[in-house]
mmCIF file of C-alpha atoms in Angstrom:
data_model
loop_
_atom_site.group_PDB
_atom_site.id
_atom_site.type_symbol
_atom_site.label_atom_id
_atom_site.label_comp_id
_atom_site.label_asym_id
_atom_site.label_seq_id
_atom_site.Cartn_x
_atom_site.Cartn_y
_atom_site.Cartn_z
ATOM 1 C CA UNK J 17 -66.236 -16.037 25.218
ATOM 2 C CA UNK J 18 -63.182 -13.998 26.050
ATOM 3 C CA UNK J 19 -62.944 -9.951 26.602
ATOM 4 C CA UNK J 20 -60.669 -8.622 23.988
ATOM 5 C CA UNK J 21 -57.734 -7.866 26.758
ATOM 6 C CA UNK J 22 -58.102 -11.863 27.908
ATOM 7 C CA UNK J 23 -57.717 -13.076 23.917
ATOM 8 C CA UNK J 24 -54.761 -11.034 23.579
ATOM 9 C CA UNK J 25 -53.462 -12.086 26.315
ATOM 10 C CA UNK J 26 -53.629 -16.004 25.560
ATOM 11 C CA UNK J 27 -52.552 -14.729 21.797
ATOM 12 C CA UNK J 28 -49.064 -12.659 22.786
ATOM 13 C CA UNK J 29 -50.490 -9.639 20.892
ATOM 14 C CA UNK J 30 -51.760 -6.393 21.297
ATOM 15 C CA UNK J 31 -55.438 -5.291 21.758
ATOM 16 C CA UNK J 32 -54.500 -2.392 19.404
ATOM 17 C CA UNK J 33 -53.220 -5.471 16.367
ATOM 18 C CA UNK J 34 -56.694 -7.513 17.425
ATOM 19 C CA UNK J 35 -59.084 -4.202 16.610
ATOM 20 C CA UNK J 36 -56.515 -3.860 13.572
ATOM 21 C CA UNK J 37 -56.962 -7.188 12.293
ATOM 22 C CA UNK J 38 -60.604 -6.604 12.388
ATOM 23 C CA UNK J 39 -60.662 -3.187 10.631
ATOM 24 C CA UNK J 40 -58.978 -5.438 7.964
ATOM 25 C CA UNK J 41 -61.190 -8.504 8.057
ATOM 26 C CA UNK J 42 -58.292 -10.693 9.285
ATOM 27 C CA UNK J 43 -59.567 -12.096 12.504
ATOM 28 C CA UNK J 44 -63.255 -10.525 12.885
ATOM 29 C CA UNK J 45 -64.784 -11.029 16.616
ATOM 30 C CA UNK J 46 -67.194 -14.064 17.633
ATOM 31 C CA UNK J 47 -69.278 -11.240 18.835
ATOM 32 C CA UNK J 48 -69.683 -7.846 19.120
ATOM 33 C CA UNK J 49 -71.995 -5.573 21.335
ATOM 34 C CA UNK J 50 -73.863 -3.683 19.721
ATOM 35 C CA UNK J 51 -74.341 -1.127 22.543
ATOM 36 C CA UNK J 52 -70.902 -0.835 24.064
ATOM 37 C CA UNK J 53 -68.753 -1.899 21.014
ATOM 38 C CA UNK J 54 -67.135 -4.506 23.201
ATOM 39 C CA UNK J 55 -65.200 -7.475 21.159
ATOM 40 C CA UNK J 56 -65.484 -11.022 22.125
ATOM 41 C CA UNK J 57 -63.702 -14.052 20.286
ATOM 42 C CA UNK J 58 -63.980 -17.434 20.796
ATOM 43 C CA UNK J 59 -61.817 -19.956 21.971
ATOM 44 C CA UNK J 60 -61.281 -21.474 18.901
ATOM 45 C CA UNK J 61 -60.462 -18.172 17.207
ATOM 46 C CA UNK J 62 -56.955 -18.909 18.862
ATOM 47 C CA UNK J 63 -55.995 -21.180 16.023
ATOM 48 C CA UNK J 64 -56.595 -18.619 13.474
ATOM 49 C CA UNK J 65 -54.659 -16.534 15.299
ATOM 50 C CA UNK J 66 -51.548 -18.407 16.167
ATOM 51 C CA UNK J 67 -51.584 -19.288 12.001
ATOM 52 C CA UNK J 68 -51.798 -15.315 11.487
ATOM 53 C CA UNK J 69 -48.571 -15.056 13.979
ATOM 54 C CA UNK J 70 -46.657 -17.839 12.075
ATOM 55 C CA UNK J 71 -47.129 -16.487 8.754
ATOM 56 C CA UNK J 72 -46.102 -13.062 9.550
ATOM 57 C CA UNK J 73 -43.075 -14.498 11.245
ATOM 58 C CA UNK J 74 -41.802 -16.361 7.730
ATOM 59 C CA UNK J 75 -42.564 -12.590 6.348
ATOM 60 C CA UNK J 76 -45.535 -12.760 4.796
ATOM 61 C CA UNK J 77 -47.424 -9.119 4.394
ATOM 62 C CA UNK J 78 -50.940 -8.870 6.269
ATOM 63 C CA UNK J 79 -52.254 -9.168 2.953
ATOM 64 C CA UNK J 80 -50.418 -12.349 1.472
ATOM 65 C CA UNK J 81 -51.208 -13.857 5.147
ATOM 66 C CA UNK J 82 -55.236 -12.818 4.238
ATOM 67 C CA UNK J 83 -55.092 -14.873 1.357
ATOM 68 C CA UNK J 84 -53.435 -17.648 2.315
ATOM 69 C CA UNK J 85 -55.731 -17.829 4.870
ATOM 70 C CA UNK J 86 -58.783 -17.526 2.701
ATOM 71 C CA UNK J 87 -57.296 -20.442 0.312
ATOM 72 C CA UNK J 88 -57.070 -17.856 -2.609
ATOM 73 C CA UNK J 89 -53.354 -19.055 -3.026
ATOM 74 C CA UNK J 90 -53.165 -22.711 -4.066
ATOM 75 C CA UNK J 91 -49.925 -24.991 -2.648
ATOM 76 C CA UNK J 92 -47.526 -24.216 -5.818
ATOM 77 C CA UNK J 93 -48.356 -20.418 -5.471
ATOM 78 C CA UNK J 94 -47.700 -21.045 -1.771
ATOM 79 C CA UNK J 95 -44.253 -22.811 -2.975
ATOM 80 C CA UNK J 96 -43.365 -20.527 -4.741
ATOM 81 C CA UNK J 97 -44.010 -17.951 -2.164
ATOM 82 C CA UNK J 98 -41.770 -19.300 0.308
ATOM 83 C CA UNK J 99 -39.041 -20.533 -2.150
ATOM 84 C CA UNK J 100 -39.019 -16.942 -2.648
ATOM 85 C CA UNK J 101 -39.384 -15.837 0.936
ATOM 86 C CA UNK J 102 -36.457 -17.938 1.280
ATOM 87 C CA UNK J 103 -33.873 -16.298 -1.191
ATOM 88 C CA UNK J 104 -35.030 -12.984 0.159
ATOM 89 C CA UNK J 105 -33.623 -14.264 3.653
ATOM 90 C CA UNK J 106 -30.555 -15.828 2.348
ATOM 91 C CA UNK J 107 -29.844 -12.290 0.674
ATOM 92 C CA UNK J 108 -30.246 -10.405 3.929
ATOM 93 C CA UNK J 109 -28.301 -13.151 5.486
ATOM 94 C CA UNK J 110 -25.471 -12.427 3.004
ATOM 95 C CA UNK J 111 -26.005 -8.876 3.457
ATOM 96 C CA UNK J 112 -25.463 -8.934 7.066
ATOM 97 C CA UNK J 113 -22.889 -11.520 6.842
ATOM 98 C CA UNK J 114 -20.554 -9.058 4.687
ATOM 99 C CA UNK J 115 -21.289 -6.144 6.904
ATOM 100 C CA UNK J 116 -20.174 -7.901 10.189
ATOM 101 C CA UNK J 117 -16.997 -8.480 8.058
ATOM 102 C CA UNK J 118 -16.638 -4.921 7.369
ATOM 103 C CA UNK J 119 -17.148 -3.863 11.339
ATOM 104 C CA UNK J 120 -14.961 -6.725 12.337
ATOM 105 C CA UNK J 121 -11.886 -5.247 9.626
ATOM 106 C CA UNK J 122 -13.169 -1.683 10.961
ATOM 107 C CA UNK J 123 -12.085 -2.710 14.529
ATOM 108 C CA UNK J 124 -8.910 -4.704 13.476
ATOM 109 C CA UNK J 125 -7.729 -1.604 11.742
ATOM 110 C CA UNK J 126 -8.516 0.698 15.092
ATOM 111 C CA UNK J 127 -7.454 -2.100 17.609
ATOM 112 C CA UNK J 128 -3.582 -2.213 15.421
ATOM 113 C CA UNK J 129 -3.367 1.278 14.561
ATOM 114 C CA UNK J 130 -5.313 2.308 17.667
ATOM 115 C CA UNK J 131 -7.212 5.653 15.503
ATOM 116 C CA UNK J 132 -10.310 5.714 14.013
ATOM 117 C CA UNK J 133 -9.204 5.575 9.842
ATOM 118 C CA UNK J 134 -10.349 8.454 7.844
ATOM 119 C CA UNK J 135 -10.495 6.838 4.831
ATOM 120 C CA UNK J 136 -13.926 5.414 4.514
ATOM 121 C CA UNK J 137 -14.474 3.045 1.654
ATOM 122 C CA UNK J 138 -17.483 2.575 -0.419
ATOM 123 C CA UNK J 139 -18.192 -0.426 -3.198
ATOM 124 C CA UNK J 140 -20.655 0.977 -6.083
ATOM 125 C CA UNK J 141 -20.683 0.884 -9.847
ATOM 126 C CA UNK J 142 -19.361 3.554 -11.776
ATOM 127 C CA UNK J 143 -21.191 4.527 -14.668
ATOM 128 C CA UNK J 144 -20.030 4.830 -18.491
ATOM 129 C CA UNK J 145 -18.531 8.113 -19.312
ATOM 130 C CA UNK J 146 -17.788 9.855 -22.440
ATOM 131 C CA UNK J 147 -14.430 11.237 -22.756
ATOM 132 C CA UNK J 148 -12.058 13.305 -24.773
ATOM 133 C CA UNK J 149 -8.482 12.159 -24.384
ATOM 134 C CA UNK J 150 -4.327 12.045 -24.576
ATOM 135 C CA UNK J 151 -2.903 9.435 -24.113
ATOM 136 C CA UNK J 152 0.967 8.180 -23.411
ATOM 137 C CA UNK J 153 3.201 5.399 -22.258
ATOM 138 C CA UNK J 154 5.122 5.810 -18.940
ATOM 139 C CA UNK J 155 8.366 3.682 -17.801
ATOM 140 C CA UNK J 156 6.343 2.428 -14.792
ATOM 141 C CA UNK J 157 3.187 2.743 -13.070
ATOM 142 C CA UNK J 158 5.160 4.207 -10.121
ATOM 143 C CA UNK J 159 4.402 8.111 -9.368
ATOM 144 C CA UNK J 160 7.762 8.727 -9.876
ATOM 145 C CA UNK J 161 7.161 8.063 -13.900
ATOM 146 C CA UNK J 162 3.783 8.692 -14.118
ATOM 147 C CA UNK J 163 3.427 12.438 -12.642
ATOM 148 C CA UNK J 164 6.245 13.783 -15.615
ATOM 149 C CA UNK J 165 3.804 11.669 -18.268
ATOM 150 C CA UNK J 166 0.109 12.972 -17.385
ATOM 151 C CA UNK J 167 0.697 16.242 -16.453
ATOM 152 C CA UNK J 168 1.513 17.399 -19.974
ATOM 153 C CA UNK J 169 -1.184 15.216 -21.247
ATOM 154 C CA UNK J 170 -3.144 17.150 -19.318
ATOM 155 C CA UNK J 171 -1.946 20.572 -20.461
ATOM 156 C CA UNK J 172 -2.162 19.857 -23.653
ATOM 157 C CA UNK J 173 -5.314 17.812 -23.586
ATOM 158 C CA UNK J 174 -6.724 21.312 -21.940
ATOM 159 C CA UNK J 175 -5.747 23.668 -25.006
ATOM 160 C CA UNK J 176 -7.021 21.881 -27.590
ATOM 161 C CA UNK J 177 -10.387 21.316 -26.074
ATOM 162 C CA UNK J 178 -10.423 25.318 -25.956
ATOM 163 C CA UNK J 179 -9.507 24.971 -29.202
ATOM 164 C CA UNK J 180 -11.790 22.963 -30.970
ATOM 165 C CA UNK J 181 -14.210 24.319 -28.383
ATOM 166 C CA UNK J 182 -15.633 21.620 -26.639
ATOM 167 C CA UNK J 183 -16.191 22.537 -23.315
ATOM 168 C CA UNK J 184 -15.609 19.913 -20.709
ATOM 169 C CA UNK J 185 -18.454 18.625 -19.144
ATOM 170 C CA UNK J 186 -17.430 16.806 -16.216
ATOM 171 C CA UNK J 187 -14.064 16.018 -14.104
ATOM 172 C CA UNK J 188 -10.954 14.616 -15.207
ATOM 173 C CA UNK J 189 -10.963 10.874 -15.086
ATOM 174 C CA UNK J 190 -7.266 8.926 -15.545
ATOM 175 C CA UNK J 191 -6.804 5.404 -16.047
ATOM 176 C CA UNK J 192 -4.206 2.987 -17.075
ATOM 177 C CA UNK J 193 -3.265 -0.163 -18.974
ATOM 178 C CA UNK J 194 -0.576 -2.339 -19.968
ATOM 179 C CA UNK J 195 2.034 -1.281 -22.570
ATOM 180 C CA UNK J 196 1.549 -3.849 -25.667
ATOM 181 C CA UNK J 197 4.372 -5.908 -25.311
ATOM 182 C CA UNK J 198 6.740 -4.435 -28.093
ATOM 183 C CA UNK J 199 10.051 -3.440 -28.387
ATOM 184 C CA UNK J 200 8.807 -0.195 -29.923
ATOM 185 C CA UNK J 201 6.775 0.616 -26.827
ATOM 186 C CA UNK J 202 9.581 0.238 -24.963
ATOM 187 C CA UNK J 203 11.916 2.744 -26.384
ATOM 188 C CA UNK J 204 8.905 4.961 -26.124
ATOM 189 C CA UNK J 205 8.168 5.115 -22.787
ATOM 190 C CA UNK J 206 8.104 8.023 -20.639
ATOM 191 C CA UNK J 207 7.569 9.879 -23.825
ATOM 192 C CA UNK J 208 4.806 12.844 -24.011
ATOM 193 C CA UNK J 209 2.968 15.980 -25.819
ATOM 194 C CA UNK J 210 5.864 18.908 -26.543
ATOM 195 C CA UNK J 211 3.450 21.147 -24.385
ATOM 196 C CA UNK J 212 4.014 23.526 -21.178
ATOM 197 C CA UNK J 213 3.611 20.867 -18.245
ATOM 198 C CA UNK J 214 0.879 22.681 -15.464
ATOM 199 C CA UNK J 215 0.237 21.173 -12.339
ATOM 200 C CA UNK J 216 -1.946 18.092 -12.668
ATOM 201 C CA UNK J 217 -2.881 14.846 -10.980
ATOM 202 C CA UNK J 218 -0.376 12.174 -10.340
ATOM 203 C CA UNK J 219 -0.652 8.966 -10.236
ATOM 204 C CA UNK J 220 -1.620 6.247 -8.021
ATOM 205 C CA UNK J 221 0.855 3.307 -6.774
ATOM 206 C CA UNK J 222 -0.294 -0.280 -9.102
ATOM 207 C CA UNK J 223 -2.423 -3.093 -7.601
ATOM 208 C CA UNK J 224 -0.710 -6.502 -6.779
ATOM 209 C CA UNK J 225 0.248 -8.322 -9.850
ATOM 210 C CA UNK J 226 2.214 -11.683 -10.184
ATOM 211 C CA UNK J 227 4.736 -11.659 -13.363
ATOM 212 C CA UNK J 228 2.592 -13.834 -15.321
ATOM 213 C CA UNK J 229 -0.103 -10.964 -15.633
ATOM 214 C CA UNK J 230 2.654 -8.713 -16.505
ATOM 215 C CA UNK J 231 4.758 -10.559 -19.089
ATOM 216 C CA UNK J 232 8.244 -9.985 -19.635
ATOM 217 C CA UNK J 233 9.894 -7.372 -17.053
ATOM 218 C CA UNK J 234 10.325 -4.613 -19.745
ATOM 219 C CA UNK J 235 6.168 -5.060 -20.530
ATOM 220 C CA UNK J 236 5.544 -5.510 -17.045
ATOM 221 C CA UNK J 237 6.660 -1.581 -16.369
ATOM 222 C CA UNK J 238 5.430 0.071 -18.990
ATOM 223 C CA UNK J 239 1.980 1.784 -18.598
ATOM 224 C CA UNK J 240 -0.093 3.497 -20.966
ATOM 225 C CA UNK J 241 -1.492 6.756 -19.490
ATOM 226 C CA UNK J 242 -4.834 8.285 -20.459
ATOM 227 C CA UNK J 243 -5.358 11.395 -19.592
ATOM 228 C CA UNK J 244 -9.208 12.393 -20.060
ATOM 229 C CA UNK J 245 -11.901 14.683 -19.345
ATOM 230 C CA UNK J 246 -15.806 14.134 -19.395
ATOM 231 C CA UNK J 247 -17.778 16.042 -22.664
ATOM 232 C CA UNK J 248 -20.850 15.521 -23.764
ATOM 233 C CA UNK J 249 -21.924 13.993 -27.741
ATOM 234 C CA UNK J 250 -23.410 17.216 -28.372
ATOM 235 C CA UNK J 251 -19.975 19.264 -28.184
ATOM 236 C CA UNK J 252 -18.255 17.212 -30.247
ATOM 237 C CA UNK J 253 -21.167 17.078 -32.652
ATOM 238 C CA UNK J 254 -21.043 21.008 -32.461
ATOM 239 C CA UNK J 255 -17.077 21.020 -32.904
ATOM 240 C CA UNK J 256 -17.585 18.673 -35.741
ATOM 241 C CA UNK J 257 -15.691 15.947 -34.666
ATOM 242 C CA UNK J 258 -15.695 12.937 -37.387
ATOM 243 C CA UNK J 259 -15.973 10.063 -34.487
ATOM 244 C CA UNK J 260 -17.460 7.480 -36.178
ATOM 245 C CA UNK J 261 -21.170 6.962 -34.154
ATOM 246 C CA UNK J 262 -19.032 6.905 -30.880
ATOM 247 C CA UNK J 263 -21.330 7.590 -27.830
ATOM 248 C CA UNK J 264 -22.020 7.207 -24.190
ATOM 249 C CA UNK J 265 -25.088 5.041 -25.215
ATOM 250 C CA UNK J 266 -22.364 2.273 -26.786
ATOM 251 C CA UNK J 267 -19.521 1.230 -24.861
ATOM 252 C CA UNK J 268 -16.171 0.937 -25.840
ATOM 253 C CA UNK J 269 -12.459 1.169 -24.340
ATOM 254 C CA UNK J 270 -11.065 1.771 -27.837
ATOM 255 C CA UNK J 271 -10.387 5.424 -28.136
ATOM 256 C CA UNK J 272 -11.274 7.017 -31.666
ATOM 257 C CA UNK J 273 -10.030 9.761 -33.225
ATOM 258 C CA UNK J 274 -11.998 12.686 -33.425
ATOM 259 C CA UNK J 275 -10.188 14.761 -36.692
ATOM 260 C CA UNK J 276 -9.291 17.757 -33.353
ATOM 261 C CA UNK J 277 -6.164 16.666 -32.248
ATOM 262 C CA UNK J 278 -7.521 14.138 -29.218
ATOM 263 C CA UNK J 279 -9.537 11.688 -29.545
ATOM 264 C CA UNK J 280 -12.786 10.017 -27.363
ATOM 265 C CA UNK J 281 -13.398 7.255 -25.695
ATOM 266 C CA UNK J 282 -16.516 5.820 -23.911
ATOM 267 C CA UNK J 283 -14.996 4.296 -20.101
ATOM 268 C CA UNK J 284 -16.968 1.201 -19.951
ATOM 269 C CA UNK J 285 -19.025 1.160 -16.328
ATOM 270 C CA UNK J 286 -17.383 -0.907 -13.607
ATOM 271 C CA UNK J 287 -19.647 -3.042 -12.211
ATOM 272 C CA UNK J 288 -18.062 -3.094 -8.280
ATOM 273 C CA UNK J 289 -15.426 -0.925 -7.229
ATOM 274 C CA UNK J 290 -14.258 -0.001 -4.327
ATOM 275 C CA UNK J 291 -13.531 3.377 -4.064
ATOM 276 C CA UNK J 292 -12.344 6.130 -1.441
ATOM 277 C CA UNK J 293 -11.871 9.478 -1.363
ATOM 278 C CA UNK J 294 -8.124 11.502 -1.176
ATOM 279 C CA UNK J 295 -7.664 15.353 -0.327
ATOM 280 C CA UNK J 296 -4.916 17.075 -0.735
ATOM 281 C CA UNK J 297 -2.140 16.547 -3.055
ATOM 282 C CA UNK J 298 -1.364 13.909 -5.294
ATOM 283 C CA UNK J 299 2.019 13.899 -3.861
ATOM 284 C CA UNK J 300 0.141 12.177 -0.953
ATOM 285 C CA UNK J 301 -1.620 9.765 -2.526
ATOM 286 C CA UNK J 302 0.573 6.794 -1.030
ATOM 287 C CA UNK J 303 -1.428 6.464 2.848
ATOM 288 C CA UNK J 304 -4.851 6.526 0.810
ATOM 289 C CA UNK J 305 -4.033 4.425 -1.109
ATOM 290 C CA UNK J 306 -2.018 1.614 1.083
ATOM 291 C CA UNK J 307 -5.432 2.269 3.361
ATOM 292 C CA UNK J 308 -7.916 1.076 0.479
ATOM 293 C CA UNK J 309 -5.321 -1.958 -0.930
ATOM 294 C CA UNK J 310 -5.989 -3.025 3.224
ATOM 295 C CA UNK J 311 -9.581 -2.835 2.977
ATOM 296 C CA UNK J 312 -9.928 -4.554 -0.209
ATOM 297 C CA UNK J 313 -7.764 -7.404 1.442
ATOM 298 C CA UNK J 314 -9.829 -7.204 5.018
ATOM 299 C CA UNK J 315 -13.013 -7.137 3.600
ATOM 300 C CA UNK J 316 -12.513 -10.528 1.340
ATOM 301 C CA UNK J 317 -12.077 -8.782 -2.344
ATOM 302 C CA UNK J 318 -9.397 -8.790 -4.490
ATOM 303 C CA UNK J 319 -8.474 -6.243 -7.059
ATOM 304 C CA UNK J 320 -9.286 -6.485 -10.872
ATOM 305 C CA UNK J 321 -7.037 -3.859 -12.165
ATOM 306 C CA UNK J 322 -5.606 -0.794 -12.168
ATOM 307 C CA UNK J 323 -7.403 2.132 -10.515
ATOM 308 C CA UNK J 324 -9.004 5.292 -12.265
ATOM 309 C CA UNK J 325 -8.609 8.612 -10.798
ATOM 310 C CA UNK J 326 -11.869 10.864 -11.154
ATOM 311 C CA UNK J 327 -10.657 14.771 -10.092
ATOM 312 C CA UNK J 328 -13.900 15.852 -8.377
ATOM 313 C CA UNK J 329 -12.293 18.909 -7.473
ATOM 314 C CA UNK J 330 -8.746 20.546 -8.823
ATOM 315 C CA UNK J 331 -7.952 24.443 -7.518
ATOM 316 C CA UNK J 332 -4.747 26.117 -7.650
ATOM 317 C CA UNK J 333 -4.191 25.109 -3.845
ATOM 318 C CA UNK J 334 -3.572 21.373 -4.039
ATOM 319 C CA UNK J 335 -4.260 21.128 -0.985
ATOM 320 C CA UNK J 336 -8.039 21.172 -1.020
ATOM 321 C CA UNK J 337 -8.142 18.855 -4.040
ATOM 322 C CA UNK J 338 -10.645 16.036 -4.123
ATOM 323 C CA UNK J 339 -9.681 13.068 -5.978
ATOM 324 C CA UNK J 340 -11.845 9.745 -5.936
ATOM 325 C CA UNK J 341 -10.170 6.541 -6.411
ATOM 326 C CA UNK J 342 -11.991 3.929 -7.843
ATOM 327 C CA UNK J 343 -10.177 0.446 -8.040
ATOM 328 C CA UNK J 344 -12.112 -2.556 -9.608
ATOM 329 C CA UNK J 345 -12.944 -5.227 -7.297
ATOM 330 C CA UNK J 346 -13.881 -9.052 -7.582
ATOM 331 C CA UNK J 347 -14.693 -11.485 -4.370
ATOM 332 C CA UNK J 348 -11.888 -13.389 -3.274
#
């Protein structure tokens, strides 16, 4: 017979996990005394214990290990149980394996630039949105041509919301597409709402594209430019918008016309994107987003289109505006 402190010892555990392994009916003592309490096991107890050990070391719970140990879980359960085991640590594996790529970017960044970057990015899905919208067609996706395009979109977009009173209920959101590929959308471009042009968001510079995406040169630069802001089903129902069944519930990217001089749309979710956040000025935008196209490229994604712009926050002073970027990403 062996004290409790000696059968630990020989075991490479605790005296506190033996006493819990009895409280649980895992590994009960050969004997115990019935005066001072004392806990002896047998020698042979040490194979039951070792087992216990290398079962909770493939990750089995105290409980799966109880009934494996008490047959209740017959050799195709017990397949299945590590087959399973086994994707679990091939997930945590990948896990790991794409956050050592992110530190190892994180210190290429500080070793060449020798700064800590501010711009911390973040991949997540974005969720479907309802939104009321303007939309237009700009020469390019350059700021340059899309800043004289959105802000009266934006303007206008605004006052006939008030109008038809919807109120918003959420942030701006802006995103972009390709031009169709017409002659007519062309001679178009650059063209906008006849409305007062307040300050607004700009745009962001365009992700890497190779001709063949683009089309013909004159396709390749123009953009279409939609300007929206997040409502809700029940203020258009209340405005009496004629939208055809359009909701949040049912995705769509093809905007509908709601009979109040915009129309709606329901953003589709994007299921990985990497996204930062930019303060300050549109007018700045460039640095933010040079830093993200890096990290995208770093961290072994590539992008998947053109990035939205969600206005989290949009006072008089630019300067303390919030704007999230949120580019869609695929792995490389």
């Amino acid at each position: 017979m062996f004290s409790i402190g000696d059968f630990a010892q020989y075991g490479r555990v605790s005296a506190r996990m033996l006493r819990h392994y009895d409280a649980i009916g895992l590994l009960r003592p050969a004997r115990t005394d019935p005066v001072s309490g004392y806990r002896y096991y047998e020698a042979a107890q040490l194979a039951r214990l070792n087992r216990i050990i290398a079962l909770k070391d493939l990750g089995f719970s105290l409980q799966q290990v109880g009934a494996i140990l008490a047959e209740e879980v017959s050799v195709p359960e017990l397949r299945g149980m590590l087959r399973l085991r086994r994707a679990e640590l091939e997930a945590s594996l990948a896990a790991a394996g794409a956050r050592l790529a992110q530190v190892e970017a994180r210190l290429r960044t500080i070793e060449s630039e020798g700064r800590m970057s501010a711009d911390d990015v973040v991949v997540k899905r974005t969720g479907a949105v309802l939104l009321a919208e303007l939309s237009g067609i700009a020469a390019s996706y350059g700021p340059e041509d899309i800043g004289p395009v959105i802000q009266p979109l934006y303007g206008e977009l605004c006052r006939r919301l008030e109008t038809a009173g919807v109120t918003p209920a959420g942030p701006g959101l802006a995103y972009y597409e390709d031009a169709p590929q017409t002659p007519e959308a062309r001679r178009t471009a650059g063209e906008a709402p006849e409305a007062p042009a307040p300050e607004a968001p700009a745009a962001t510079t365009p992700p890497a594209k190779t001709a063949e995406e683009h089309g013909p040169t004159w396709a390749r630069e123009a953009i279409i430019v939609h300007a929206g802001i997040v409502i809700t089903e029940e203020a258009l129902a209340k405005a009496g918008a004629a939208t055809g069944g359009t909701s949040a519930s049912i995705p769509t990217s093809l905007p509908t016309p709601t009979g109040l001089g915009f129309d709606v749309v329901t953003l589709p979710a994007l299921d990985c994107a990497a996204t930062v956040v930019h303060r300050g000025p549109m007018s700045r935008i460039l640095p933010t987003v040079q830093n993200l196209a890096h990290w995208i490229d770093a961290n072994g994604y590539r992008s998947a289109g053109y990035a939205r712009e969600l206005y989290l926050e949009c006072p008089p002073d630019q300067e303390k505006w919030v704007t999230e970027i949120q580019e869609p990403v695929v792995r490389a």
